[in-house]
Coordinates of C-alpha atoms in Angstrom, one line a residue:
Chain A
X1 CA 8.1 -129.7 84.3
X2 CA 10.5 -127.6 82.3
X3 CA 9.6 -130.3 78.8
X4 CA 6.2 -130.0 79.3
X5 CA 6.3 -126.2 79.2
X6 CA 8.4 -127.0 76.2
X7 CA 6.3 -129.3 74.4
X8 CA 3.4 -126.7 75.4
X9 CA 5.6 -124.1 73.1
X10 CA 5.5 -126.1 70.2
X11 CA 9.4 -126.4 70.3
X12 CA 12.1 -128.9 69.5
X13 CA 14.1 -129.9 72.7
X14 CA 17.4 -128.9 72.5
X15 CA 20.2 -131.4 72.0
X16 CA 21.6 -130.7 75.6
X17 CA 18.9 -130.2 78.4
X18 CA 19.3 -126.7 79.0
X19 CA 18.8 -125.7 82.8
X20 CA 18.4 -122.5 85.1
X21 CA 21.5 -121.0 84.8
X22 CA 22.7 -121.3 81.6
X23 CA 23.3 -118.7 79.3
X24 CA 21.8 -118.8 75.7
X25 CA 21.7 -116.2 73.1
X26 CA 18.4 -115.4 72.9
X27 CA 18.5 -111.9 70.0
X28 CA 20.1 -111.3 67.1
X29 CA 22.0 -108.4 66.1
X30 CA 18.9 -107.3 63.9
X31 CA 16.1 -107.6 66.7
X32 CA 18.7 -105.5 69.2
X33 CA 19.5 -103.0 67.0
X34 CA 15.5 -102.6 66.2
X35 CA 14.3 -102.9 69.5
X36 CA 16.3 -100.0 71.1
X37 CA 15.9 -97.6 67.4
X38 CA 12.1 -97.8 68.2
X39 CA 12.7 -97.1 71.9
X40 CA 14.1 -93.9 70.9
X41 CA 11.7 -92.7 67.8
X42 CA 8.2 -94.5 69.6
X43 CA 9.8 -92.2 72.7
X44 CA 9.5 -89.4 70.3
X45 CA 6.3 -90.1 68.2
X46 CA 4.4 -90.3 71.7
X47 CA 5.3 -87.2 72.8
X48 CA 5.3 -84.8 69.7
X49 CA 2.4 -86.8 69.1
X50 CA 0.7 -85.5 71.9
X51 CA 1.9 -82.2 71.0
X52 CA -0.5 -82.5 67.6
X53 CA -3.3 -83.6 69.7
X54 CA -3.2 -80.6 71.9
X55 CA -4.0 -77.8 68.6
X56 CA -7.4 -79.9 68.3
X57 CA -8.2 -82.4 71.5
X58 CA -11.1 -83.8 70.3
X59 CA -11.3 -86.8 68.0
X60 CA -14.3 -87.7 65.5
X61 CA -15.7 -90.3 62.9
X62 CA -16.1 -89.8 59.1
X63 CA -14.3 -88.0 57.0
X64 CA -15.1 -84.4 58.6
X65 CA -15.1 -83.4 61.6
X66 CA -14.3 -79.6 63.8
X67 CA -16.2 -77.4 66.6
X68 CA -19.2 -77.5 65.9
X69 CA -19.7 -81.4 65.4
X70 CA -19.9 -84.3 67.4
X71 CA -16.8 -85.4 68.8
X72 CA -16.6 -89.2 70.5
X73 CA -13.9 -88.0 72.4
X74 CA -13.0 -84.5 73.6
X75 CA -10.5 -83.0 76.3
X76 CA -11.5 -79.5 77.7
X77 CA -11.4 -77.5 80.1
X78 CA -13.1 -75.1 82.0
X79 CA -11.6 -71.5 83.3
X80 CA -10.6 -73.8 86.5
X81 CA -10.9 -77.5 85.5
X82 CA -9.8 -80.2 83.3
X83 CA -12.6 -82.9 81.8
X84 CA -12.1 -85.8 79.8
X85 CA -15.6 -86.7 77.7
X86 CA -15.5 -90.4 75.7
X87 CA -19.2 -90.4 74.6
X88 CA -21.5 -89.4 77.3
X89 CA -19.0 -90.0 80.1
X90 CA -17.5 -87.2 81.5
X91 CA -14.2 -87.4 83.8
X92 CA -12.7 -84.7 85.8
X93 CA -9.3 -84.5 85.3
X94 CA -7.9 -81.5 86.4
X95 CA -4.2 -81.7 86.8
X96 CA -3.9 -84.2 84.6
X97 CA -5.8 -83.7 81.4
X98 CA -7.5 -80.4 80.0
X99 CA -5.5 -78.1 82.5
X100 CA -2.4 -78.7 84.4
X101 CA 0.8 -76.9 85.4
X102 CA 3.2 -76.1 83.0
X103 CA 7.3 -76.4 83.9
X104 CA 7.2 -72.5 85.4
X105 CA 4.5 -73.7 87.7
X106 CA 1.5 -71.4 86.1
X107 CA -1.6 -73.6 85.0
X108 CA -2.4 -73.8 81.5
X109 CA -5.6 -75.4 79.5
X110 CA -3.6 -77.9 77.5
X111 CA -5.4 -81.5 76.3
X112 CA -2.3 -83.0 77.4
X113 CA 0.7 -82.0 79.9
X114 CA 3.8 -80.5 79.1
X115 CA 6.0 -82.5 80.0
X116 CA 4.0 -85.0 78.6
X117 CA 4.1 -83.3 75.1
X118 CA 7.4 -82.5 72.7
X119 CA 9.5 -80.5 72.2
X120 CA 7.8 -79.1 75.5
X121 CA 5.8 -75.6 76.0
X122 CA 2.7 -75.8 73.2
X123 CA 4.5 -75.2 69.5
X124 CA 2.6 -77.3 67.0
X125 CA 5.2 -76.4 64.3
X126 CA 7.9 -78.1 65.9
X127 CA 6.1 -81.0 67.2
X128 CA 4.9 -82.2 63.8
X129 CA 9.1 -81.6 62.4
X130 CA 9.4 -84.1 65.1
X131 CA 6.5 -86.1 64.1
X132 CA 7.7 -86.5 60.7
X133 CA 10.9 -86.7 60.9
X134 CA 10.8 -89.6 63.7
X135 CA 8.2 -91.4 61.4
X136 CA 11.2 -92.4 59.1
X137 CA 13.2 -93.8 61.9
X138 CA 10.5 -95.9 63.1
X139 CA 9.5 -96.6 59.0
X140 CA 12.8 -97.4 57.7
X141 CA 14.6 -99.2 60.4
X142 CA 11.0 -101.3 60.6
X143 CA 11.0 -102.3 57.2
X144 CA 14.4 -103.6 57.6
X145 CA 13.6 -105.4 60.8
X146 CA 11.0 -106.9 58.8
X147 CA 13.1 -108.3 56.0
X148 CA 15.7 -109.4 58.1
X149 CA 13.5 -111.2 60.0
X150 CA 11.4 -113.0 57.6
X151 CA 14.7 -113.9 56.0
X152 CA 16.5 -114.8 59.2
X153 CA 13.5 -117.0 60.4
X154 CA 12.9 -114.7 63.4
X155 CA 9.5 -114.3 62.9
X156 CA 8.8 -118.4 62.4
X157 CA 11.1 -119.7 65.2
X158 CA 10.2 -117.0 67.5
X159 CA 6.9 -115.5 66.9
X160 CA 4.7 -118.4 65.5
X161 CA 1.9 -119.3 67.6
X162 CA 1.2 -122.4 67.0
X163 CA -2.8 -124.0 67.5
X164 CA -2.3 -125.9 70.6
X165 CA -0.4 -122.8 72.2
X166 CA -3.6 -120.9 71.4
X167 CA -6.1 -123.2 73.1
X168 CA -8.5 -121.6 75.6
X169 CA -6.9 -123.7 78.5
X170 CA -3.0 -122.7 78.0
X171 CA -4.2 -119.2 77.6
X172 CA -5.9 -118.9 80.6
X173 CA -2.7 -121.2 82.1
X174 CA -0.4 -118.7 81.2
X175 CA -3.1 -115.7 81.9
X176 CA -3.0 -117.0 85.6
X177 CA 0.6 -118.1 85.5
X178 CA 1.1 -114.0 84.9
X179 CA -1.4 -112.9 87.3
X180 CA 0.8 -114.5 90.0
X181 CA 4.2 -113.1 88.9
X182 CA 5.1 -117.1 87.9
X183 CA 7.6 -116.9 84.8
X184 CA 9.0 -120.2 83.1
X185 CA 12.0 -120.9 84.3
X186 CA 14.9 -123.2 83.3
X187 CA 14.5 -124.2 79.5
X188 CA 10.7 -122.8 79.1
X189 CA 12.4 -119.9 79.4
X190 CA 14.3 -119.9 76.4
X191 CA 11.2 -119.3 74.4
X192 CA 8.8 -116.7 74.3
X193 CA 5.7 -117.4 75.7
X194 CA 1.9 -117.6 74.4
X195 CA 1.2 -114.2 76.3
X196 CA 4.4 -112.7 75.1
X197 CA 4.2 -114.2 71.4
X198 CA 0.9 -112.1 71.3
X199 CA 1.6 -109.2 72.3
X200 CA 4.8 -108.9 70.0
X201 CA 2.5 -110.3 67.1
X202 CA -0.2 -107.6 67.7
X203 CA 2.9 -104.7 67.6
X204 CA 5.0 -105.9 65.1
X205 CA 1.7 -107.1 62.4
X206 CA -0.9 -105.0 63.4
X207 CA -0.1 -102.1 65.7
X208 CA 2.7 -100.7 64.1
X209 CA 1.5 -100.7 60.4
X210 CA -1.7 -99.6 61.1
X211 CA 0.1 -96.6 62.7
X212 CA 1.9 -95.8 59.9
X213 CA -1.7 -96.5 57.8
X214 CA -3.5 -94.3 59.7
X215 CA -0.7 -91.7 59.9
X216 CA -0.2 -91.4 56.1
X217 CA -4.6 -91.0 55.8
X218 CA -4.4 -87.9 57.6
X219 CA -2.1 -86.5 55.1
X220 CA -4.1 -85.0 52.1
X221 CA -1.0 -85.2 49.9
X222 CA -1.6 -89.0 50.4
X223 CA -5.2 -89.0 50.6
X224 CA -4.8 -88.0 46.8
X225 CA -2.0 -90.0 45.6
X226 CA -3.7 -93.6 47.5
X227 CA -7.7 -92.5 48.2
X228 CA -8.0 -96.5 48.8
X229 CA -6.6 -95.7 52.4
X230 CA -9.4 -93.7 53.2
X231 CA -11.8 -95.8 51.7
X232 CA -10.0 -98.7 53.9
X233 CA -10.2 -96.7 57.1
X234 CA -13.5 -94.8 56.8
X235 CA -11.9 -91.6 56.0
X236 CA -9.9 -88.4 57.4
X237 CA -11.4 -88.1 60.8
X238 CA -11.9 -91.8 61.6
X239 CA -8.1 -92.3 61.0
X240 CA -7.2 -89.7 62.9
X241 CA -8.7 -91.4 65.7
X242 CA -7.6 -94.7 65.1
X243 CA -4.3 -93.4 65.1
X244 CA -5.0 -91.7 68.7
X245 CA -6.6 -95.4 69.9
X246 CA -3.6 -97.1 68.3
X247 CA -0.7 -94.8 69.9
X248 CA -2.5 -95.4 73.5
X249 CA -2.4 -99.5 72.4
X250 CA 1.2 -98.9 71.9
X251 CA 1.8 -97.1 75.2
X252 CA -0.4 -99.5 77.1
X253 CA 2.0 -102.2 75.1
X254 CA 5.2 -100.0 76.5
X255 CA 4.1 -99.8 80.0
X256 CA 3.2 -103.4 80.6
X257 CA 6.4 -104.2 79.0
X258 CA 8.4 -102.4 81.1
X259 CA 6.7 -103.8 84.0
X260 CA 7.7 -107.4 82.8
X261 CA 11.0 -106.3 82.8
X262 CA 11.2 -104.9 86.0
X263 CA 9.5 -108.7 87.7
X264 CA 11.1 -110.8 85.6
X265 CA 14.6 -109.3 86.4
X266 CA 15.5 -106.4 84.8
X267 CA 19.7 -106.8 84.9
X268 CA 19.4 -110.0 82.8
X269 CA 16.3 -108.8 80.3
X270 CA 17.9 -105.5 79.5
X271 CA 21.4 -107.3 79.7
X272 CA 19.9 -109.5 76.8
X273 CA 19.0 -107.1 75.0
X274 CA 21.8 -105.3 74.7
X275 CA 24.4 -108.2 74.4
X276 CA 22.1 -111.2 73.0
X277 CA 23.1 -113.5 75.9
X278 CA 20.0 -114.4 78.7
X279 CA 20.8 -116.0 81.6
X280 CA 18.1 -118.7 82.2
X281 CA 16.2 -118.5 85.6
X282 CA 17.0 -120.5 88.2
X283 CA 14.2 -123.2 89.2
X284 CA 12.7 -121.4 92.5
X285 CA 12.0 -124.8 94.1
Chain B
X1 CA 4.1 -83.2 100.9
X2 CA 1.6 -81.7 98.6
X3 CA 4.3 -79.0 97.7
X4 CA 7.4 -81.7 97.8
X5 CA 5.9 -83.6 95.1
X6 CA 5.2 -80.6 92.9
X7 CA 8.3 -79.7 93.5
X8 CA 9.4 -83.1 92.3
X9 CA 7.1 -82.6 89.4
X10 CA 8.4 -79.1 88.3
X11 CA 11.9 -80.5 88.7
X12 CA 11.2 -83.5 86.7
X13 CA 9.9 -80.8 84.3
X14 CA 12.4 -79.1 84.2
X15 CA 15.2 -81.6 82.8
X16 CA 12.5 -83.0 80.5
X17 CA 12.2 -79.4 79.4
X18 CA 15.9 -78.4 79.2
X19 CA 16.4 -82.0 77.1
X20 CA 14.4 -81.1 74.5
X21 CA 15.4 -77.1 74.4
X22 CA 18.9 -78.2 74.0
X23 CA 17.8 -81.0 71.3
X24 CA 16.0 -78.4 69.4
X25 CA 18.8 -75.7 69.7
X26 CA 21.9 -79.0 68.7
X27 CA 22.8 -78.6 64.8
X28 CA 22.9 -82.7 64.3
X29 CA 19.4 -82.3 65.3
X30 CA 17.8 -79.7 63.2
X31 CA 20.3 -81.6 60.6
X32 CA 18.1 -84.6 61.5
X33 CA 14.7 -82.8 61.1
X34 CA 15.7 -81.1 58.2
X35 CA 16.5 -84.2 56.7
X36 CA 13.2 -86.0 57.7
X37 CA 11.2 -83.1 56.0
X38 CA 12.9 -82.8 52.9
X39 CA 12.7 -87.0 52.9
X40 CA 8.6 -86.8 52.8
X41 CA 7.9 -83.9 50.8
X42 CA 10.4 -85.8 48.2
X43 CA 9.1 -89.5 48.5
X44 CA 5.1 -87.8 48.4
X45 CA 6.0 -86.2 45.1
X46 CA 7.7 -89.2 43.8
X47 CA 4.6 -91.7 44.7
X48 CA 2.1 -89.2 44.3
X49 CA 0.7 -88.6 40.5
X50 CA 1.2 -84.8 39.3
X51 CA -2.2 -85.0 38.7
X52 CA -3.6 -87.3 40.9
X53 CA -6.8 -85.8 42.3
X54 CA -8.0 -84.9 45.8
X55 CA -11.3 -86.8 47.3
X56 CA -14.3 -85.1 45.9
X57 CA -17.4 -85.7 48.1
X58 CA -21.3 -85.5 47.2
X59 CA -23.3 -82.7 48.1
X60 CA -24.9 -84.6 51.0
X61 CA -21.6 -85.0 52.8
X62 CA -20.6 -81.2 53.1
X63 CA -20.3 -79.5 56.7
X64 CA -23.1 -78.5 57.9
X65 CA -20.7 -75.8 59.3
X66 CA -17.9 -75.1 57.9
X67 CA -16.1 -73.1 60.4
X68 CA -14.0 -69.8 59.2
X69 CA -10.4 -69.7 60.9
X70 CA -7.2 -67.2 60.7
X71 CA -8.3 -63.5 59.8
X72 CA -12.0 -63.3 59.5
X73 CA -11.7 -60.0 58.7
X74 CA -8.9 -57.9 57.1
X75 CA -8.2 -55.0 59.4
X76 CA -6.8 -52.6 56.5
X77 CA -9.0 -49.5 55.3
X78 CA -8.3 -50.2 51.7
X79 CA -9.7 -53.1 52.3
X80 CA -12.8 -51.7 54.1
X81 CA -13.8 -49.6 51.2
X82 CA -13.6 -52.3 48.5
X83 CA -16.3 -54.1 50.5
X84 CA -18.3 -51.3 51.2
X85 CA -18.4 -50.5 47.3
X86 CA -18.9 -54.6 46.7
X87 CA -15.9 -55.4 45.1
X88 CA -16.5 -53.2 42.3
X89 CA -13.5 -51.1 42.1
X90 CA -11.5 -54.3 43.2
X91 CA -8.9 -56.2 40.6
X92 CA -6.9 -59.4 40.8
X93 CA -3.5 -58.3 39.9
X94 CA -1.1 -61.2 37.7
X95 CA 2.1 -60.3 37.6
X96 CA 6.0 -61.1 38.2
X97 CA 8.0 -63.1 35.7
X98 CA 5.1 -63.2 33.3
X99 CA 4.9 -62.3 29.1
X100 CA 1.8 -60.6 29.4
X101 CA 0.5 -59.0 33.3
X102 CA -3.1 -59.1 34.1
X103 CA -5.1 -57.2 36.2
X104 CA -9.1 -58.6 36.2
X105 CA -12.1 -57.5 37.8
X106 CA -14.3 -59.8 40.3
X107 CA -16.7 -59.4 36.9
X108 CA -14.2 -60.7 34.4
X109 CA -13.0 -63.3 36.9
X110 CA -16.5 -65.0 37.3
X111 CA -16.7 -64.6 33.5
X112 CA -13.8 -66.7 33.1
X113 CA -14.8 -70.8 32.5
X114 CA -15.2 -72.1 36.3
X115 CA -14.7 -75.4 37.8
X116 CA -16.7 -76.6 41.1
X117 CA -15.4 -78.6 43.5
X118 CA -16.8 -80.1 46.9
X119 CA -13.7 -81.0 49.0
X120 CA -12.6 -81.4 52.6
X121 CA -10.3 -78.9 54.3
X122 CA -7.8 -79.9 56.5
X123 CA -5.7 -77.3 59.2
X124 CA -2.6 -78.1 60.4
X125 CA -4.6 -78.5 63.9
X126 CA -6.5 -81.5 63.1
X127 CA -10.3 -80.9 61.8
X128 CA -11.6 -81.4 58.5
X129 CA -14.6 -79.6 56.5
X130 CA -15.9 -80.2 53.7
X131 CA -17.6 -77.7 51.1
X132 CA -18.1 -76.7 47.8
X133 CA -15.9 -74.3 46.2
X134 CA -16.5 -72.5 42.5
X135 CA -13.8 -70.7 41.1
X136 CA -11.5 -70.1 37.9
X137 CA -8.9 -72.5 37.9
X138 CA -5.2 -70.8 38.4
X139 CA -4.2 -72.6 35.0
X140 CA -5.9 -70.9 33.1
X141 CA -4.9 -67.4 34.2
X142 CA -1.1 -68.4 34.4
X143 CA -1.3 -69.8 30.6
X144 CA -2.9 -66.7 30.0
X145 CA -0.5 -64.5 31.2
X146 CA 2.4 -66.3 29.9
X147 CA 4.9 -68.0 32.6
X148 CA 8.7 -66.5 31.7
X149 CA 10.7 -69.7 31.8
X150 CA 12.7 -68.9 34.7
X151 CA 9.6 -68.8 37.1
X152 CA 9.4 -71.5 39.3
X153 CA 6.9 -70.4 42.0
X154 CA 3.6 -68.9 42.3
X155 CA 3.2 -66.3 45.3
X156 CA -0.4 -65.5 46.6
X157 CA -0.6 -61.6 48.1
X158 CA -3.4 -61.3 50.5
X159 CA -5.0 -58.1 52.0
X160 CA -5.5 -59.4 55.7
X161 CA -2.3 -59.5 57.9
X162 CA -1.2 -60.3 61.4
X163 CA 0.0 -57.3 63.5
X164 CA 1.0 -55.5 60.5
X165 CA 2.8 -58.6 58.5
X166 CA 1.3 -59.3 55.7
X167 CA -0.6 -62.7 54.5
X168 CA 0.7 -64.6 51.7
X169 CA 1.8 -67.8 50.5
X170 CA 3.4 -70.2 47.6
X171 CA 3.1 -72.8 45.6
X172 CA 5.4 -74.9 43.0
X173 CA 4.1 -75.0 39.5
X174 CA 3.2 -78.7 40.0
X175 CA 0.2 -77.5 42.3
X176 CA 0.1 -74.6 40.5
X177 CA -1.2 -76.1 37.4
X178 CA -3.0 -79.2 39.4
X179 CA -6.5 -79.3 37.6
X180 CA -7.9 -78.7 41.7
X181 CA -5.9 -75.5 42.5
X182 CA -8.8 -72.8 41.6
X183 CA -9.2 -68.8 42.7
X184 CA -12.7 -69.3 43.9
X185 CA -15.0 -66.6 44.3
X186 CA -18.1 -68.8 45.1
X187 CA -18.8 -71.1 48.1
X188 CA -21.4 -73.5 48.9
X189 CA -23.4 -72.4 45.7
X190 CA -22.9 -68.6 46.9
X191 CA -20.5 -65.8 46.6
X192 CA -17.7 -66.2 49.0
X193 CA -18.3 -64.6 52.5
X194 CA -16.0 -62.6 54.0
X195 CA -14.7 -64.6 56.3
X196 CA -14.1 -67.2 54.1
X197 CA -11.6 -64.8 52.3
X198 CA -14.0 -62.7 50.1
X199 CA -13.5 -62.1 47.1
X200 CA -11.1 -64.2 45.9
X201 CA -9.4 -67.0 47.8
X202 CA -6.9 -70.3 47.2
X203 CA -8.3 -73.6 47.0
X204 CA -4.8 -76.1 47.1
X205 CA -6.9 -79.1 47.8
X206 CA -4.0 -81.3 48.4
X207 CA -2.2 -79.3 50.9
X208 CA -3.3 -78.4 54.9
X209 CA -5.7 -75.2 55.6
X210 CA -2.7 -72.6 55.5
X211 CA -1.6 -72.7 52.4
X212 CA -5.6 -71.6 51.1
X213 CA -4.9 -68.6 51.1
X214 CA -7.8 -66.1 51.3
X215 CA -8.2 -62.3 50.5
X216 CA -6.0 -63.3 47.3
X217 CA -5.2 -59.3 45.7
X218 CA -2.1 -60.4 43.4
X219 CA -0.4 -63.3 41.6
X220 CA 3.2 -63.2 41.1
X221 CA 5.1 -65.5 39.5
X222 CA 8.4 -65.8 40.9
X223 CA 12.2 -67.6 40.6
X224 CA 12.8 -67.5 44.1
X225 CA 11.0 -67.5 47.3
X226 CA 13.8 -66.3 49.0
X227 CA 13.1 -62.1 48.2
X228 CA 9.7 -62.6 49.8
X229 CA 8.5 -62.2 53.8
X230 CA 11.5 -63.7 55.8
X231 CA 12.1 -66.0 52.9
X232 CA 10.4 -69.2 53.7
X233 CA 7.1 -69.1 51.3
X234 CA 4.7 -68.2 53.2
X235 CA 3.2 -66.5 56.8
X236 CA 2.5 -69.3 58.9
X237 CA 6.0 -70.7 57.4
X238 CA 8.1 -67.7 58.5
X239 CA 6.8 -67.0 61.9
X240 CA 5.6 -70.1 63.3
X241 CA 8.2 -72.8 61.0
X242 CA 5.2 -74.8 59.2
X243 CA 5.9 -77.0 56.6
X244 CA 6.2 -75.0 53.4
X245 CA 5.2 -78.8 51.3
X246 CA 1.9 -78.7 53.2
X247 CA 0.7 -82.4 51.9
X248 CA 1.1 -83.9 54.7

């Protein structure tokens, strides 16, 4: 069972069977180092982020867009109530969204929470120092993850997906194989699989830069210097919210990935992660 | 239970909250966010051409509103009577570490050669407009008041202010001289309303909303930007800690 999950991955089988148990370093310095860098500044982005969001909670496309025109998605409030409207549907959301208690109890109309926003009690100033000044730590150390791991052959051991991995059949296999809590074990579990080679594809190639892509649209210093970016992304407004529709990709990314954590044994994945060595699950039967 | 979980919630608050007061009160950290802004207001002027031009848009795109934010009126009775008369008695004043001061009426100024620009504005907030703005661009009136060569900033003196602070804000000579940073006194193929800063405003087209500074009375060409407000270039800069490099 364990080599056909292996030949399924596309990967070479190892010169010693490897079995549940064993202990096999699974990340490199580089991937460690990155991983827990953009725990910290994502942590960050999201929340001052959110902060941003909260001076103007709706979001428009085209280049132009304030009060008086047609937002596609807007969070309000009323003198009792929170809404959230995404086209013509209209959520109440009181509590949550649009008005909510702040940390001295006293209920405020903010888009988004504050303890949901950074540095904390509405100060739009301060949230975009944090913005920008987290946008380098996830910029820089990203760049270098990159090169390290085109170089290191991260990316092309790890992360290719390979055309038999990507038939319909294994990906519903592995959809259900999910859906029941069922991780490889034993030597498929030494490689990623088709689900998790996906996801970290979409973050790494296409979530993250376009992110950064969208982010660096919004700023009219840029929009001068590289007006291609706002040609490629169908100007000011639409980046903005492709940046907002991004940044909730990334936290749905974060919260799923947490929850694989958590079922698939969260001493020996955060272990791993911190030290490089994963302890291959035991066959349950 | 209701009340136990709120009280769980305000709690949880609570350390969130005190985390990020003590971050933003730790030196390391301000270090930190120092260091990120100097960082991109350095790199956008390195990969950014001096002269690189702002989008300009087609007369078909503008706002069909564009709304007007900040003051929308300037409280001050000197003020009051300058509009009441029509701007006739009013003057632009051009001064500071300059060969040859200026003062110019609203008369002279629309006199001047003019360039016209349709543009999107961007606040700090988040929403764009776009419109058209005519105006003389600074340039011209800088070259023609003769920059001493220890000025190294342009300060914009406005005749609105917030509870009794007065409006104003800077520029370096690279926007200063940008062939898009005009005094306009027309809008939208009219003379500027007052609430869009009438007579005279800022148009920085490569910088956020706060930096167009409208209501514009004087232009003072400076060394340092340290003598002026509480020293940090501008209003919204010294009260609220924006970004003095607006670009991004």
């Amino acid at each position: 069972m364990a080599t056909s999950a292996a030949e399924l991955s596309g990967s070479a089988p190892p010169a010693e069977p490897l079995k549940g148990g064993d202990t096999v370093y699974r990340h490199r310095l580089s991937t460690r180092l990155w991983h827990w860098i953009n725990a910290v500044a994502i942590t960050f982005m999201l929340g001052s982020g959110l902060m941003i969001f909260n001076a103007h909670p709706r979001l428009y496309w085209g280049a132009a867009g304030a009060n008086a025109d047609h937002p596609w998605l807007e969070i309000g409030a009323t003198r009792t109530s929170g809404y959230l409207r995404v086209g013509r549907v209209k959520l109440d959301t009181t509590g949550l969204l649009g008005r909510s208690r702040g940390f001295d109890g006293q209920e405020r109309t903010y888009a988004f929470p504050d303890w949901a926003a950074a540095p904390g009690v509405y100060d739009l100033a301060g949230g975009r120092r944090w913005h920008f000044a987290f946008a380098w730590l996830l910029v820089i150390p990203g760049l270098a993850f990159w090169l390290f791991s085109f170089a290191n052959g991260h990316f092309r051991r790890d992360l290719r997906l390979t055309g038999s991995e990507l038939r319909p059949a294994n990906l519903w296999h592995d959809v259900k194989q999910h859906a029941r809590l069922r991780f490889p074990t034993g030597a498929a579990a030494r490689d990623y699989n088709v689900l998790q080679k996906l996801s970290y594809v979409a973050l790494i190639f296409v979530f993250l830069p376009l992110m950064v892509l969208t982010g660096l649209a919004m700023s009219p210093g840029m929009d001068a210097g590289w007006p291609w970016l706002l040609t490629l992304l169908g100007g000011r407004q639409s980046a903005r919210s492709l940046h907002f529709i991004v940044a909730m990709a990334i936290l749905g990314f974060i919260v799923v990935h947490l929850l694989m954590v958590l079922l698939a044994g969260p001493i020996n994945e955060v272990r791993s992660m911190i030290t490089g060595r994963y302890k291959l699950p035991e066959d349950q039967r | 239970m209701s009340l136990d979980r709120r009280g769980l919630l305000l709690g949880a608050g609570g350390l969130l909250l005190g985390g990020c007061d003590r971050l933003s009160q730790s030196k390391p950290f301000q270090g930190f966010l120092d260091a990120g802004e100097g960082l991109t207001s350095r790199v956008q002027r390195l990969i950014i051409p001096r002269d690189a031009l702002a989008p300009e848009f087609s007369a078909a795109e503008m706002s069909p509103v564009f709304r007007t934010n900040g003051n929308s009126m300037p409280a001050s009775p000197a003020y009051a009577q300058l509009l009441a008369g029509n701007f006739a008695n009013w003057s632009l004043v051009v001064d500071g570490l300059v060969t040859r001061p200026l003062a110019l009426s609203l008369e002279q100024i629309r006199g001047l050669p003019a360039r016209t620009q349709i543009t999107r504005h961007d606040c700090v907030e988040g929403w764009s407009a776009i419109g058209q703005w005519t105006g003389v661009p600074l340039a011209l009136l800088l070259k023609a008041a003769g920059l001493r060569s220890e000025a190294r900033y342009i300060v914009f003196h406005c005749a609105d202010d917030f509870g009794g602070t007065p409006y104003y804000e800077s520029i370096d000579l690279i926007d200063a001289f940008h062939p898009q940073t005009i005094l306009a006194w027309g809008m939208n193929g009219r003379p500027l309303e007052v609430g869009h800063g009438a007579p005279l405003r800022l148009r920085v087209e490569r910088q956020l909303g706060y930096k167009q500074a409208k209501y514009v009375m004087r232009v003072e060409a400076v060394d340092r930007l340290s003598r002026i407000g509480r020293g940090k270039g501008g209003y919204w800069e010294d009260v609220a800690g924006y970004q003095w490099y607006a670009g991004i």
